[in-house]
Backbone as a chain_set.jsonl record, in Angstrom:
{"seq": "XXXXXXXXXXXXXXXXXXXXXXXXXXXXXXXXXXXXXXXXXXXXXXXXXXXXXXXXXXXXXXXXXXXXXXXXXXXXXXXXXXXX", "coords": {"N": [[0.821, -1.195, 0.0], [1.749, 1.073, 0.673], [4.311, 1.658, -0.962], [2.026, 1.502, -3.181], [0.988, 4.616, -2.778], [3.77, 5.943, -3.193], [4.903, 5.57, -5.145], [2.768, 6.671, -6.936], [3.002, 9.201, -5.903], [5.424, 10.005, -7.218], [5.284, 10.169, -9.742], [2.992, 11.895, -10.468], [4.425, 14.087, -9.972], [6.044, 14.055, -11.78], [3.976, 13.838, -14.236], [1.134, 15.586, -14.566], [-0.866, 14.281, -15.801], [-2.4, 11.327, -17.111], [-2.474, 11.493, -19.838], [-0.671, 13.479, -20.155], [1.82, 11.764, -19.594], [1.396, 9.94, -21.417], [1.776, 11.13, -23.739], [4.53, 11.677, -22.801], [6.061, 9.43, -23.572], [5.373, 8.383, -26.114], [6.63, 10.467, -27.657], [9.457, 10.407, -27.078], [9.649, 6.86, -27.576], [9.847, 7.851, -30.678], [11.899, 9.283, -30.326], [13.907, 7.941, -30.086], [13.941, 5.296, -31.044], [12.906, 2.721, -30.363], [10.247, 0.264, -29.324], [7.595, 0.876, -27.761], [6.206, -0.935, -25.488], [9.148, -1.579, -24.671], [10.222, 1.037, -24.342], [8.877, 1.926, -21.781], [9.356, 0.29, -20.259], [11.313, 0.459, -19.52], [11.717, 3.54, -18.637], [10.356, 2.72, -15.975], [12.606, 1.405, -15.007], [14.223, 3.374, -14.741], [13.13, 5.716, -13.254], [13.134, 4.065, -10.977], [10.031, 2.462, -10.628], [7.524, 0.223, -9.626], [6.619, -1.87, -12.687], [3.905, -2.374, -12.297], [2.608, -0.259, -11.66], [2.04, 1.507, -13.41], [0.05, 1.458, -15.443], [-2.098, 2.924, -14.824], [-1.406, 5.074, -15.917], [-1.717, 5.419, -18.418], [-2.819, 6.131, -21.911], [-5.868, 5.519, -23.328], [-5.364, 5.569, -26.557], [-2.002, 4.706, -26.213], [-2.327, 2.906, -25.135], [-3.608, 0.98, -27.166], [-1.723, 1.139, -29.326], [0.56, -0.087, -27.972], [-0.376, -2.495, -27.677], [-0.988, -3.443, -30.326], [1.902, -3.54, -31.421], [2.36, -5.474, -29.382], [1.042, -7.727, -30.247], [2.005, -7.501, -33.3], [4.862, -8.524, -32.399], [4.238, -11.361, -31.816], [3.553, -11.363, -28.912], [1.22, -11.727, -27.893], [-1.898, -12.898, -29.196], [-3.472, -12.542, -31.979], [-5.985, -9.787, -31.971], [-9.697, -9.622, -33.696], [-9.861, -7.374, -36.744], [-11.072, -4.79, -38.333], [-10.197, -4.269, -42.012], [-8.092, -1.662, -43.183]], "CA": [[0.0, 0.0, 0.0], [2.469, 2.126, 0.728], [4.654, 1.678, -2.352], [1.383, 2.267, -4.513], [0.953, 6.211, -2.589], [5.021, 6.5, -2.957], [5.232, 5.202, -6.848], [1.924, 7.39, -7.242], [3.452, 10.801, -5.987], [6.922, 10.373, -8.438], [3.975, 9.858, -10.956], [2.228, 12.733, -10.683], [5.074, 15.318, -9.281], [6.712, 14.692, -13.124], [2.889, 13.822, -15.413], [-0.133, 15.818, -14.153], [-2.046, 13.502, -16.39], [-2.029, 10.133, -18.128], [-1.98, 12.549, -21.499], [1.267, 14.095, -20.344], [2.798, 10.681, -19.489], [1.996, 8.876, -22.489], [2.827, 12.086, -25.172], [6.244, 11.684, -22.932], [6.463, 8.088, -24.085], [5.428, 8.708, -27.823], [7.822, 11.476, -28.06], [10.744, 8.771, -26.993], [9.544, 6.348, -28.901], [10.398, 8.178, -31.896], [13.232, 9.861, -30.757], [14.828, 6.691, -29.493], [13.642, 4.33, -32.536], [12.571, 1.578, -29.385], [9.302, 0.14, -29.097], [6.653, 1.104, -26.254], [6.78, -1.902, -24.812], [10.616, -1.551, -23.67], [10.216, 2.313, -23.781], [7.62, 2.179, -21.023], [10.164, -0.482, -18.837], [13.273, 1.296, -19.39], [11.191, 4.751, -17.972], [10.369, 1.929, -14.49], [13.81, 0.917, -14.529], [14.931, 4.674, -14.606], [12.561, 5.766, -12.224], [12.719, 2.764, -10.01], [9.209, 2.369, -10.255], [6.805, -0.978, -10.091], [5.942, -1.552, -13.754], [2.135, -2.336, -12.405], [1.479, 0.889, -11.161], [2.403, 2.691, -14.553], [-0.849, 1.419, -15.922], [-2.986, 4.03, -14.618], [-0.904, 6.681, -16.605], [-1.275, 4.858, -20.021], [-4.186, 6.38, -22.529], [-6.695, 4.4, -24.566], [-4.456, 5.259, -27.411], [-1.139, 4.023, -25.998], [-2.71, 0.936, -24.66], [-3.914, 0.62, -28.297], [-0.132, 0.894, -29.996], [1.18, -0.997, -27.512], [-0.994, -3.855, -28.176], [-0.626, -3.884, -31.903], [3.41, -3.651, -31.38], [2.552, -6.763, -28.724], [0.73, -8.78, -31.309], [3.148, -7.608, -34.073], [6.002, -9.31, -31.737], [3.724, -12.454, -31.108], [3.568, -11.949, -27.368], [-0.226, -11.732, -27.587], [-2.573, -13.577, -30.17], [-3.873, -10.657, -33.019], [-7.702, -9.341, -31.858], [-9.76, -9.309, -35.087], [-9.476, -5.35, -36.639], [-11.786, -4.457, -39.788], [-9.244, -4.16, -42.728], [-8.391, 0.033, -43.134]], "C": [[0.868, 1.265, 0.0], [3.436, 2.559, -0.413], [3.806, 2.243, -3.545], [1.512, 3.718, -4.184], [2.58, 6.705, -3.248], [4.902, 6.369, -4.592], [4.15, 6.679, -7.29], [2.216, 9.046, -7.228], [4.636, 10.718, -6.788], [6.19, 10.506, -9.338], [3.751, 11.102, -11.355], [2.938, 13.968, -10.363], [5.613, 15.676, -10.988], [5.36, 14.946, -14.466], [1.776, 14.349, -14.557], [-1.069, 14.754, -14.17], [-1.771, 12.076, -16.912], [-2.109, 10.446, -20.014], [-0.756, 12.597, -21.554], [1.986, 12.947, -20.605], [2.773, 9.955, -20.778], [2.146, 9.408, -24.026], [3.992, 12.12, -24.592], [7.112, 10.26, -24.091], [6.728, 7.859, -25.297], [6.904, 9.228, -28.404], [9.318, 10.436, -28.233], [11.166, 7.906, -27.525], [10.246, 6.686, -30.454], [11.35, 8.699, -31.626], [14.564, 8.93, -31.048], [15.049, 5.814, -30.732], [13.742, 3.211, -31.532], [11.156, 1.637, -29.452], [8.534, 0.486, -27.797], [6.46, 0.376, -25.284], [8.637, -1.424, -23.961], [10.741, 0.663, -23.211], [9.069, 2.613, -22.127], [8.596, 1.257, -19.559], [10.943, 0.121, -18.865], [12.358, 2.737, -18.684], [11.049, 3.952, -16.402], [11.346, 1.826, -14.394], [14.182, 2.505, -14.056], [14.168, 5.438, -13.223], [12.404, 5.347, -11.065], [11.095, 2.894, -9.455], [8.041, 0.979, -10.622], [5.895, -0.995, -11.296], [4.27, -1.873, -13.946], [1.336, -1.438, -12.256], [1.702, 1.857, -12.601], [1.191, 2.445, -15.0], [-1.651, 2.383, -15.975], [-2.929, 5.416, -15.546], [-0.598, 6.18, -18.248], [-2.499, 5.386, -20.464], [-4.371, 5.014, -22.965], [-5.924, 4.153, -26.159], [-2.908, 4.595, -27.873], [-1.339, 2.743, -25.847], [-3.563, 0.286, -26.18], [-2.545, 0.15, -29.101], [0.412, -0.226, -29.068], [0.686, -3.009, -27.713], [-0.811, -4.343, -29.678], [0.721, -4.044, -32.042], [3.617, -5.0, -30.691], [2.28, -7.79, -29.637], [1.64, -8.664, -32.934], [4.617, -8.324, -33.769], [5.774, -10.687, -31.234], [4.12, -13.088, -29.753], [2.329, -11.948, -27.192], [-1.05, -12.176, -29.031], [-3.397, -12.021, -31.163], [-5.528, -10.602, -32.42], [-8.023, -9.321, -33.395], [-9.754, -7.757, -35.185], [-10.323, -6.111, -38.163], [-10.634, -4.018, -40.564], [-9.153, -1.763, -42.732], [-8.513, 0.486, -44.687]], "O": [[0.625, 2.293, -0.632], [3.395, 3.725, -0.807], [4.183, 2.967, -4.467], [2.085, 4.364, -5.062], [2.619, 7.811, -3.787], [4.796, 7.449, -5.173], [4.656, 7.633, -7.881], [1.884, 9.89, -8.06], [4.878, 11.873, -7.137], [6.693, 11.364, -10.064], [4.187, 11.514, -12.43], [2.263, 14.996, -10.417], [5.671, 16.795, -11.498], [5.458, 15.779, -15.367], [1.383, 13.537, -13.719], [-1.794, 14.321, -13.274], [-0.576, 11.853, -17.107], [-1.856, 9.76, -21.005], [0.071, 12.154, -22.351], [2.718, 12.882, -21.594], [3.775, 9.428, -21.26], [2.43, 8.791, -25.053], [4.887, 12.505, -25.345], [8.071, 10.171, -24.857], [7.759, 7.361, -25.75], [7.794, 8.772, -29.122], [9.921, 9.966, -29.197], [12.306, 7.717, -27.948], [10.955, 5.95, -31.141], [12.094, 8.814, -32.601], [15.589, 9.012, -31.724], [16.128, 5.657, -31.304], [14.759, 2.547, -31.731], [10.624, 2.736, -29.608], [9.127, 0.263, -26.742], [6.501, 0.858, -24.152], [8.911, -1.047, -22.822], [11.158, 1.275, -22.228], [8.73, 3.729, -21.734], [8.538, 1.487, -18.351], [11.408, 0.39, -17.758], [12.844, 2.668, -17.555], [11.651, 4.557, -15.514], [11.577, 2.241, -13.258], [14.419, 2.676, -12.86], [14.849, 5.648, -12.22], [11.76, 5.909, -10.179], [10.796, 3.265, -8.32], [7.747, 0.759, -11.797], [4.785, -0.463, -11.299], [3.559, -1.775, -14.945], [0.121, -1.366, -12.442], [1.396, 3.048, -12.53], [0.747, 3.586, -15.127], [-2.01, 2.809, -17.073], [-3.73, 6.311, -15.818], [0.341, 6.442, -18.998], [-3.429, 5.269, -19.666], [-3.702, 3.982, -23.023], [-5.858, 3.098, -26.789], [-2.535, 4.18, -28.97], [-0.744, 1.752, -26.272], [-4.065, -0.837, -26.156], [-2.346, -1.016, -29.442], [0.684, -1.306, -29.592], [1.221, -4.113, -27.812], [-0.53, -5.486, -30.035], [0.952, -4.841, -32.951], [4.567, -5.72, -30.998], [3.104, -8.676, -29.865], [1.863, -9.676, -33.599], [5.396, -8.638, -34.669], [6.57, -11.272, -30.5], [4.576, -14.169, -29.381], [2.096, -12.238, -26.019], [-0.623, -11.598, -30.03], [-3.684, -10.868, -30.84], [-6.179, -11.637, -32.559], [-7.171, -9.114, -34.259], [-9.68, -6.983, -34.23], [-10.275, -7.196, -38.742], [-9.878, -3.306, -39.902], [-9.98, -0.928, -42.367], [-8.729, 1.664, -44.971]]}, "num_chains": 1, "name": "protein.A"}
């Protein structure tokens, strides 16, 4: 319990929002040329923070990329998707 309040204030002292945090991630992403997946652990490692509590600070759109980058790396089976 106490770990989640402590992880939770480093959280929120550097990302107001789960916007801010996951246009930091994007940004990275491309600057770096690393996937979201390891960009998202390498930010816990750097932080020293438990990579379960980062969830909270992920959008609907990150947790979208990241899933298509997971099933593009067959660590997760493909969801169906309507062709684009």
């Amino acid at each position: 319990m106490i770990d989640d309040i402590n992880d939770s204030m480093v959280m929120t002292k550097r990302f107001r929002s789960p916007v801010e945090f996951s246009l930091y991630i994007e940004e990275r992403v491309q600057k770096e040329k690393i996937g979201y997946i390891d960009m998202i652990i390498d930010y816990c490692k750097n932080h020293d923070l438990d990579i379960e509590n980062v969830g909270k600070l992920i959008t609907k759109s990150l947790k979208e990329k990241i899933q298509i980058e997971a099933e593009e790396s067959n660590l997760m089976k493909p969801k169906g998707r309507l062709p684009l």
